[in-house]
Coordinates of C-alpha atoms in Angstrom, one line a residue:
M1 CA 74.3 193.8 71.7
K2 CA 73.7 193.7 68.2
E3 CA 77.0 191.5 66.7
V4 CA 75.7 188.8 69.5
S5 CA 71.7 188.8 68.3
Q6 CA 72.9 188.3 64.7
A7 CA 75.1 185.8 65.6
Q8 CA 72.7 183.9 67.3
H9 CA 70.1 184.6 64.7
K10 CA 72.4 183.3 62.2
N11 CA 73.7 180.0 63.9
W12 CA 69.6 179.2 64.6
P13 CA 69.0 177.4 61.1
I14 CA 71.6 174.8 62.4
V15 CA 70.6 174.8 65.8
L16 CA 67.6 173.4 64.5
L17 CA 69.4 170.6 62.0
L18 CA 72.2 169.5 65.8
L19 CA 68.7 169.1 67.2
L20 CA 66.4 167.4 64.6
M21 CA 69.6 165.3 63.7
Y22 CA 70.0 163.8 67.3
I23 CA 66.5 163.0 66.7
I24 CA 67.7 160.7 63.6
V25 CA 70.1 159.1 66.1
T26 CA 67.4 158.0 68.2
M27 CA 65.7 156.7 66.0
S28 CA 68.4 154.4 65.2
D29 CA 69.6 153.9 69.1
N30 CA 67.4 153.0 70.1
F31 CA 64.6 151.3 67.4
K32 CA 67.0 148.2 68.1
G33 CA 67.2 148.0 71.7
I34 CA 62.6 147.7 70.6
F35 CA 63.2 145.5 68.4
V36 CA 65.0 142.9 70.3
P37 CA 61.9 140.5 70.8
L38 CA 60.2 141.0 68.0
F39 CA 63.8 140.5 65.7
K40 CA 64.2 136.7 68.1
E41 CA 60.6 136.0 67.0
D42 CA 60.7 136.9 63.4
F43 CA 64.3 135.2 62.6
G44 CA 64.8 132.9 65.1
V45 CA 68.2 133.9 67.3
S46 CA 68.8 134.0 70.4
N47 CA 70.3 136.6 73.1
T48 CA 73.8 135.5 72.1
Q49 CA 73.3 136.1 68.4
I50 CA 70.8 139.3 68.8
G51 CA 74.7 140.7 70.8
Y52 CA 76.8 139.8 67.7
V53 CA 74.4 141.6 65.8
L54 CA 74.5 144.8 68.2
T55 CA 77.8 144.2 68.3
A56 CA 78.7 144.5 64.3
C57 CA 76.3 148.1 64.2
L58 CA 79.1 149.4 67.1
F59 CA 81.5 148.4 65.6
M60 CA 80.5 150.1 62.2
Y61 CA 79.8 153.7 64.5
A62 CA 82.9 152.9 65.8
L63 CA 84.4 153.0 62.6
F64 CA 83.4 155.5 61.1
Q65 CA 82.8 158.4 63.9
Y66 CA 86.9 158.3 63.5
I67 CA 87.3 157.7 59.4
G68 CA 84.5 161.1 60.0
G69 CA 86.5 162.7 62.4
I70 CA 89.6 162.6 59.9
L71 CA 87.6 163.6 56.9
I72 CA 85.4 166.6 58.7
E73 CA 88.9 168.2 59.2
K74 CA 89.1 167.5 55.7
F75 CA 86.3 168.3 53.6
G76 CA 84.2 170.0 55.9
Y77 CA 80.9 169.5 58.2
K78 CA 78.8 170.0 55.4
S79 CA 80.4 167.2 53.3
I80 CA 80.9 164.6 55.8
I81 CA 76.8 165.3 57.2
S82 CA 76.2 164.8 54.0
L83 CA 77.1 161.7 53.3
G84 CA 75.7 160.4 56.5
F85 CA 72.7 161.4 55.4
I86 CA 72.9 159.5 51.9
I87 CA 74.7 156.3 54.1
S88 CA 71.7 156.4 56.0
M89 CA 68.9 156.5 53.3
G90 CA 70.5 153.6 51.6
S91 CA 70.8 150.9 54.2
L92 CA 67.1 152.0 55.6
V93 CA 65.7 151.1 52.5
V94 CA 67.0 147.7 52.6
L95 CA 65.9 147.0 56.0
V96 CA 62.4 148.5 54.6
T97 CA 62.2 145.0 52.8
C98 CA 64.8 143.1 54.7
K99 CA 63.3 138.9 55.1
S100 CA 66.6 137.4 56.8
F101 CA 68.9 137.6 59.3
L102 CA 71.7 138.5 57.5
V103 CA 70.0 141.0 55.8
L104 CA 68.9 142.7 58.9
I105 CA 73.1 142.7 60.3
I106 CA 73.8 144.1 57.3
G107 CA 71.2 146.7 56.9
L108 CA 72.3 147.7 61.0
S109 CA 75.8 147.7 60.3
I110 CA 75.4 150.4 57.3
L111 CA 72.5 152.1 58.9
N112 CA 75.3 152.3 62.1
S113 CA 78.2 153.8 59.5
G114 CA 75.9 157.3 58.4
I115 CA 74.4 157.4 62.5
A116 CA 78.2 158.0 62.9
M117 CA 78.7 160.6 61.1
F118 CA 76.2 162.1 62.0
N119 CA 77.1 161.9 65.2
V120 CA 80.4 163.1 65.3
G121 CA 79.0 165.8 63.1
V122 CA 77.2 167.0 66.1
N123 CA 80.3 166.6 69.2
T124 CA 81.8 168.7 66.5
L125 CA 80.4 171.4 65.7
G126 CA 78.2 172.0 68.3
P127 CA 81.2 173.2 70.1
A128 CA 82.5 175.5 67.1
M129 CA 79.8 177.2 66.7
N130 CA 79.7 181.0 68.8
V131 CA 77.3 180.1 71.4
A132 CA 77.4 182.0 75.4
S133 CA 77.7 178.2 76.5
T134 CA 78.6 174.9 74.4
A135 CA 78.0 173.3 77.8
V136 CA 74.1 174.4 77.3
L137 CA 73.9 174.3 73.0
M138 CA 74.9 170.7 73.7
N139 CA 72.8 169.7 76.9
F140 CA 70.3 171.4 74.5
V141 CA 71.1 169.5 71.5
N142 CA 71.1 166.1 73.8
F143 CA 67.6 167.5 74.6
S144 CA 66.1 166.5 71.4
Y145 CA 67.3 163.6 71.4
G146 CA 65.4 163.0 75.3
T147 CA 62.5 164.5 74.0
G148 CA 62.8 161.6 70.7
N149 CA 63.1 158.7 73.5
T150 CA 60.6 160.4 75.6
A151 CA 57.8 160.2 72.2
M152 CA 58.9 157.0 70.5
Q153 CA 59.3 154.5 73.8
Q154 CA 55.6 154.8 74.3
V155 CA 53.8 155.4 70.9
T156 CA 55.9 152.1 69.2
G157 CA 55.2 149.7 72.5
T158 CA 52.0 150.7 71.3
L159 CA 51.3 150.6 67.6
L160 CA 53.6 147.6 68.4
K161 CA 50.7 146.6 70.4
Q162 CA 48.2 147.0 67.7
G163 CA 49.6 145.0 65.2
V164 CA 52.0 147.9 63.5
R165 CA 55.5 146.0 61.5
W166 CA 58.8 146.9 63.1
Q167 CA 59.9 147.4 59.2
T168 CA 57.0 150.2 59.4
F169 CA 59.2 152.3 61.5
Y170 CA 62.4 152.3 59.5
L171 CA 60.2 153.5 56.6
V172 CA 58.6 156.0 58.6
M173 CA 62.9 156.6 59.1
L174 CA 63.5 156.8 55.8
F175 CA 60.9 159.8 55.2
C176 CA 61.9 162.0 57.8
C177 CA 66.2 161.1 56.7
A178 CA 65.2 162.4 53.4
A179 CA 63.6 165.8 54.8
L180 CA 65.9 166.4 56.7
F181 CA 68.4 165.8 53.9
I182 CA 67.1 168.5 51.5
Y183 CA 67.4 170.8 54.6
L184 CA 70.7 170.6 54.9
L185 CA 71.4 171.3 51.0
L186 CA 69.7 174.1 51.6
L187 CA 71.2 175.9 54.9
R188 CA 74.6 177.6 55.0
I189 CA 77.9 176.4 58.0
P190 CA 80.4 178.8 58.0
Y191 CA 82.1 176.8 60.5
K192 CA 85.7 175.4 60.2
P193 CA 86.8 172.7 61.7
Q194 CA 89.4 173.5 65.0
T195 CA 92.9 172.8 63.3
G196 CA 95.7 174.4 65.7
S197 CA 97.9 176.8 64.6
G198 CA 99.5 174.8 62.5
A199 CA 100.0 171.1 61.8
Y200 CA 99.6 169.0 64.5
K201 CA 101.2 165.7 65.4
K202 CA 98.7 162.8 66.4
S203 CA 101.8 161.3 67.9
D204 CA 102.0 163.6 70.6
I205 CA 97.6 163.4 70.8
F206 CA 98.1 159.6 71.9
R207 CA 101.0 160.7 74.5
N208 CA 98.5 162.4 76.4
K209 CA 97.1 160.8 78.9
L210 CA 94.3 162.6 78.9
L211 CA 92.8 161.4 75.7
Y212 CA 92.7 157.6 77.7
A213 CA 90.5 159.4 80.0
Y214 CA 88.3 160.7 77.8
I215 CA 88.3 157.4 75.8
A216 CA 87.3 154.9 80.2
A217 CA 84.4 158.4 80.9
V218 CA 83.3 158.0 77.4
G219 CA 83.1 154.4 76.5
F220 CA 81.7 153.5 79.8
Y221 CA 78.6 156.2 80.0
V222 CA 78.3 154.9 76.0
A223 CA 77.9 151.2 77.1
A224 CA 75.6 151.9 80.1
E225 CA 73.2 154.1 78.1
Y226 CA 73.3 151.7 74.9
G227 CA 73.3 148.0 77.4
I228 CA 69.6 150.2 78.9
G229 CA 68.7 151.3 74.8
N230 CA 69.2 147.6 73.8
W231 CA 68.1 145.9 76.6
F232 CA 66.0 147.3 79.7
V233 CA 63.1 146.3 77.2
N234 CA 64.9 142.4 77.4
Y235 CA 65.7 142.2 80.7
M236 CA 61.8 143.2 81.8
S237 CA 60.1 140.9 79.8
E238 CA 62.2 138.0 80.4
Q239 CA 63.5 138.7 84.0
F240 CA 59.3 139.8 84.6
S241 CA 57.5 138.9 81.9
L242 CA 55.7 142.5 81.1
D243 CA 54.5 143.1 78.4
A244 CA 55.4 145.7 75.5
E245 CA 52.6 148.2 77.3
R246 CA 54.2 148.0 80.5
R247 CA 57.7 147.9 79.5
A248 CA 57.4 150.9 77.3
L249 CA 55.8 153.0 80.0
Y250 CA 59.5 152.6 82.0
M251 CA 61.8 153.0 78.7
T252 CA 60.0 156.5 78.4
L253 CA 59.9 157.4 82.2
F254 CA 64.3 156.6 81.8
F255 CA 64.5 158.7 79.0
G256 CA 61.3 161.0 79.7
L257 CA 63.8 162.1 83.0
M258 CA 66.7 162.2 80.9
T259 CA 64.8 164.8 79.3
F260 CA 63.8 166.9 81.4
G261 CA 67.3 166.7 83.0
R262 CA 68.9 168.2 79.7
L263 CA 66.7 171.2 79.1
F264 CA 68.0 172.4 82.0
G265 CA 71.2 170.8 82.6
G266 CA 73.7 173.0 81.0
F267 CA 73.3 176.1 83.6
V268 CA 73.5 173.5 85.9
A269 CA 77.0 172.3 84.8
D270 CA 78.1 175.9 84.4
K271 CA 77.0 176.9 87.3
L272 CA 77.8 174.3 89.4
G273 CA 80.9 173.3 86.6
H274 CA 82.0 171.0 84.7
F275 CA 83.0 168.3 85.7
R276 CA 81.8 169.3 89.8
S277 CA 78.2 168.4 87.9
I278 CA 79.1 165.1 86.3
I279 CA 81.0 163.4 89.1
I280 CA 77.7 164.6 91.0
Y281 CA 74.7 163.3 88.9
G282 CA 77.1 159.8 88.0
T283 CA 76.8 158.9 91.4
I284 CA 73.2 159.5 92.1
A285 CA 72.9 157.5 89.5
S286 CA 75.3 154.3 89.9
I287 CA 73.3 154.5 92.9
L288 CA 70.0 154.4 91.9
C289 CA 71.0 151.8 89.5
V290 CA 72.2 149.2 91.5
L291 CA 69.6 149.8 94.4
G292 CA 66.9 149.7 91.3
L293 CA 68.7 146.7 90.5
S294 CA 68.8 144.9 93.7
L295 CA 65.0 145.2 93.8
G296 CA 63.9 143.4 91.2
Q297 CA 60.6 144.8 89.6
S298 CA 59.3 146.8 92.8
G299 CA 62.8 149.2 91.6
L300 CA 62.2 149.9 88.2
I301 CA 60.7 152.7 88.9
L302 CA 63.8 153.6 91.3
F303 CA 65.9 152.8 87.7
A304 CA 63.8 154.2 85.7
T305 CA 64.1 157.6 88.2
S306 CA 67.7 156.9 87.4
G307 CA 67.8 158.4 84.1
F308 CA 67.1 162.2 85.7
F309 CA 70.8 162.5 86.7
F310 CA 72.6 160.2 83.3
S311 CA 71.2 163.3 81.9
I312 CA 73.8 166.4 81.8
I313 CA 76.8 163.4 81.1
Y314 CA 77.4 162.9 77.9
P315 CA 76.7 166.5 76.4
T316 CA 78.8 167.8 79.6
L317 CA 81.4 165.5 78.7
M318 CA 81.4 166.5 74.9
S319 CA 81.3 169.4 75.6
T320 CA 85.1 170.3 76.6
I321 CA 86.8 168.0 74.6
R322 CA 87.3 171.7 72.3
G323 CA 89.4 173.4 75.6
A324 CA 91.0 169.9 76.4
F325 CA 92.6 170.1 73.2
K326 CA 93.5 172.8 72.1
E327 CA 94.9 171.4 68.3
G328 CA 92.9 169.0 66.3
A329 CA 89.4 168.6 68.4
S330 CA 87.7 167.0 65.6
Y331 CA 90.5 164.5 64.7
V332 CA 90.2 163.7 69.6
T333 CA 86.1 163.5 69.4
G334 CA 86.2 161.4 66.2
L335 CA 89.4 158.7 68.0
I336 CA 87.2 159.5 71.1
L337 CA 83.6 158.4 70.5
M338 CA 85.6 155.8 68.2
C339 CA 87.4 154.1 71.8
G340 CA 84.4 154.6 73.6
T341 CA 82.5 153.2 71.1
L342 CA 84.0 149.9 71.0
I343 CA 83.8 149.9 74.6
A344 CA 80.4 149.5 74.2
M345 CA 80.3 147.2 71.7
A346 CA 82.1 145.1 73.7
V347 CA 80.1 145.7 76.6
N348 CA 76.9 145.3 75.0
L349 CA 78.7 141.7 73.5
L350 CA 79.3 140.4 77.2
I351 CA 75.5 141.9 78.4
G352 CA 74.3 139.6 75.5
I353 CA 76.6 136.1 75.8
A354 CA 75.7 137.0 79.7
N355 CA 71.8 136.9 79.3
D356 CA 72.3 132.9 78.4
C357 CA 74.7 132.3 80.1
F358 CA 74.1 133.9 83.6
G359 CA 70.8 135.5 82.9
V360 CA 68.9 138.3 82.8
S361 CA 68.9 139.7 86.1
F362 CA 72.8 139.2 86.7
S363 CA 74.1 140.7 83.4
F364 CA 72.0 143.8 83.7
Y365 CA 73.9 144.9 86.8
I366 CA 77.1 145.3 84.0
V367 CA 74.8 148.3 83.0
A368 CA 75.5 150.3 86.9
V369 CA 79.6 149.0 86.7
C370 CA 79.9 150.9 83.8
L371 CA 78.5 154.1 84.8
I372 CA 80.4 154.2 88.2
L373 CA 83.3 152.8 85.5
S374 CA 82.2 156.6 83.5
T375 CA 82.2 158.4 86.8
L376 CA 85.7 157.7 88.2
A377 CA 87.1 158.2 85.0
V378 CA 85.9 162.2 85.2
L379 CA 87.9 162.2 88.4
P380 CA 91.9 162.6 86.4
I381 CA 90.0 164.1 83.9
R382 CA 88.9 167.3 86.1
K383 CA 92.4 167.4 88.2
Q384 CA 94.7 167.1 84.3
T385 CA 92.3 170.1 82.9
A386 CA 92.2 171.5 86.6
A387 CA 96.2 172.1 86.0
L388 CA 96.3 172.7 82.2
L389 CA 94.3 175.3 83.5
L390 CA 96.1 177.0 86.0
K391 CA 99.8 176.5 83.8
S392 CA 98.1 178.5 81.4
K393 CA 97.4 181.0 84.0
Q394 CA 100.7 181.6 85.5

C-alpha cells in the first residue's frame, strides 16, 4: 500500500502538467471557432477561405503529431513537449502582432504544430503512467479540456461583446504557455516510451487491420468535435442570427456537459467495458445530434446536450491503444493521431465549402455523419481486441 501511495504522490506533478497542457490545447482548438466571424470581418474573407485556414491548421497538426510520435521514441517525453512549448510561444508572438490574412494563416499553422506536440505527448505519456486505471486518468485529463471550454466559451463571448479584440486572447495564451514551460523545465518525468521487447518492424504495424479501424474511429470523432468547435458558432450566427452571448451560451452548455461527463467517465468505462461504453455513448450522441439539427433553432438545446455523450469517447479510445499495440505504442499513437487529424482536416474543408455552396444548415449535418461513422468503426476494434485477448489466454 505504501508503494502505491508513493507512486501516486510522484505522479501528481505530471498529472498536473497534463491537465494544464490540455487547457492550452483547449485555447488553441476553440479560439479559432469563436473567432471565425471576427476573422471574416477583419480580413474580408468567405467561409471557404476560413475553411482553407482551418485546413492548413489541421494539416500541420496532423503532420507534427506523427513527427512527435517518432521523436518521443528517440528523445523522450520531456524534450518533445518542451519543443512544443517553444514552437507555440513563437507562433503566438506572430498572432498577437498579426495584420494580414496571410500572417494569420502562418501564425495559426505554426501554433498547431506546437500544440500537436502537446497532444501526442499527453496521449502517449498518460497511458504510460503507473496508475490504477488509464481510462480514469485519460478521462480526467480530458476533463480539463472540457473545463477550459466551458469557462472560455462564456467568458470569451462576454469579453468579445464588450469590445476586447481577438489578439488579446492570444497574448493571454502566450503568458500561460510561458508559465507552464517554466514548470515543465523544473519537473522530472521518469517514464520512458514503450518500444517493445526488441526492434519492431513498422511494416508489421501497417499490415495490422486494427490500425485502420482506430484511424477511422479517432479520425471521424475528431472531425465531429472539431466541426463543432470550429463551425457551431458560425452555424448559430448565420442560420439563426444569434448574438455572441447567446452563441457562447450554447457552446458553454455543450462543453460543460462534456466536462461533467469526463469527470466520472473513466469509472463508467471501467464498469461497462471500454468499447461497450464508447458504442453506447456514441449512439446516443449521434441520435441527439441528428434530432437537434432537424428541429432547427428549438433543437439547439438537444444538440448541446449531446456534449455529455461525446465526453468519454475520445479519452477512453486513446487509453486502449497502448494495450492493442504492444510494440511502438508512441509511434502508433502519433500515426493514428496524424491520420485521424487528416480526416478531420478534409471534413472541416468540406464543411467550409458546403457552407458557401449549400448553406450552413445542410453542411452542419456532416458533424452528425462523422460521429455515426466513428461509432461504427469501434465495432471491429471491439471484436478484434476481444479475439486477441482470448488468444493470449489460450
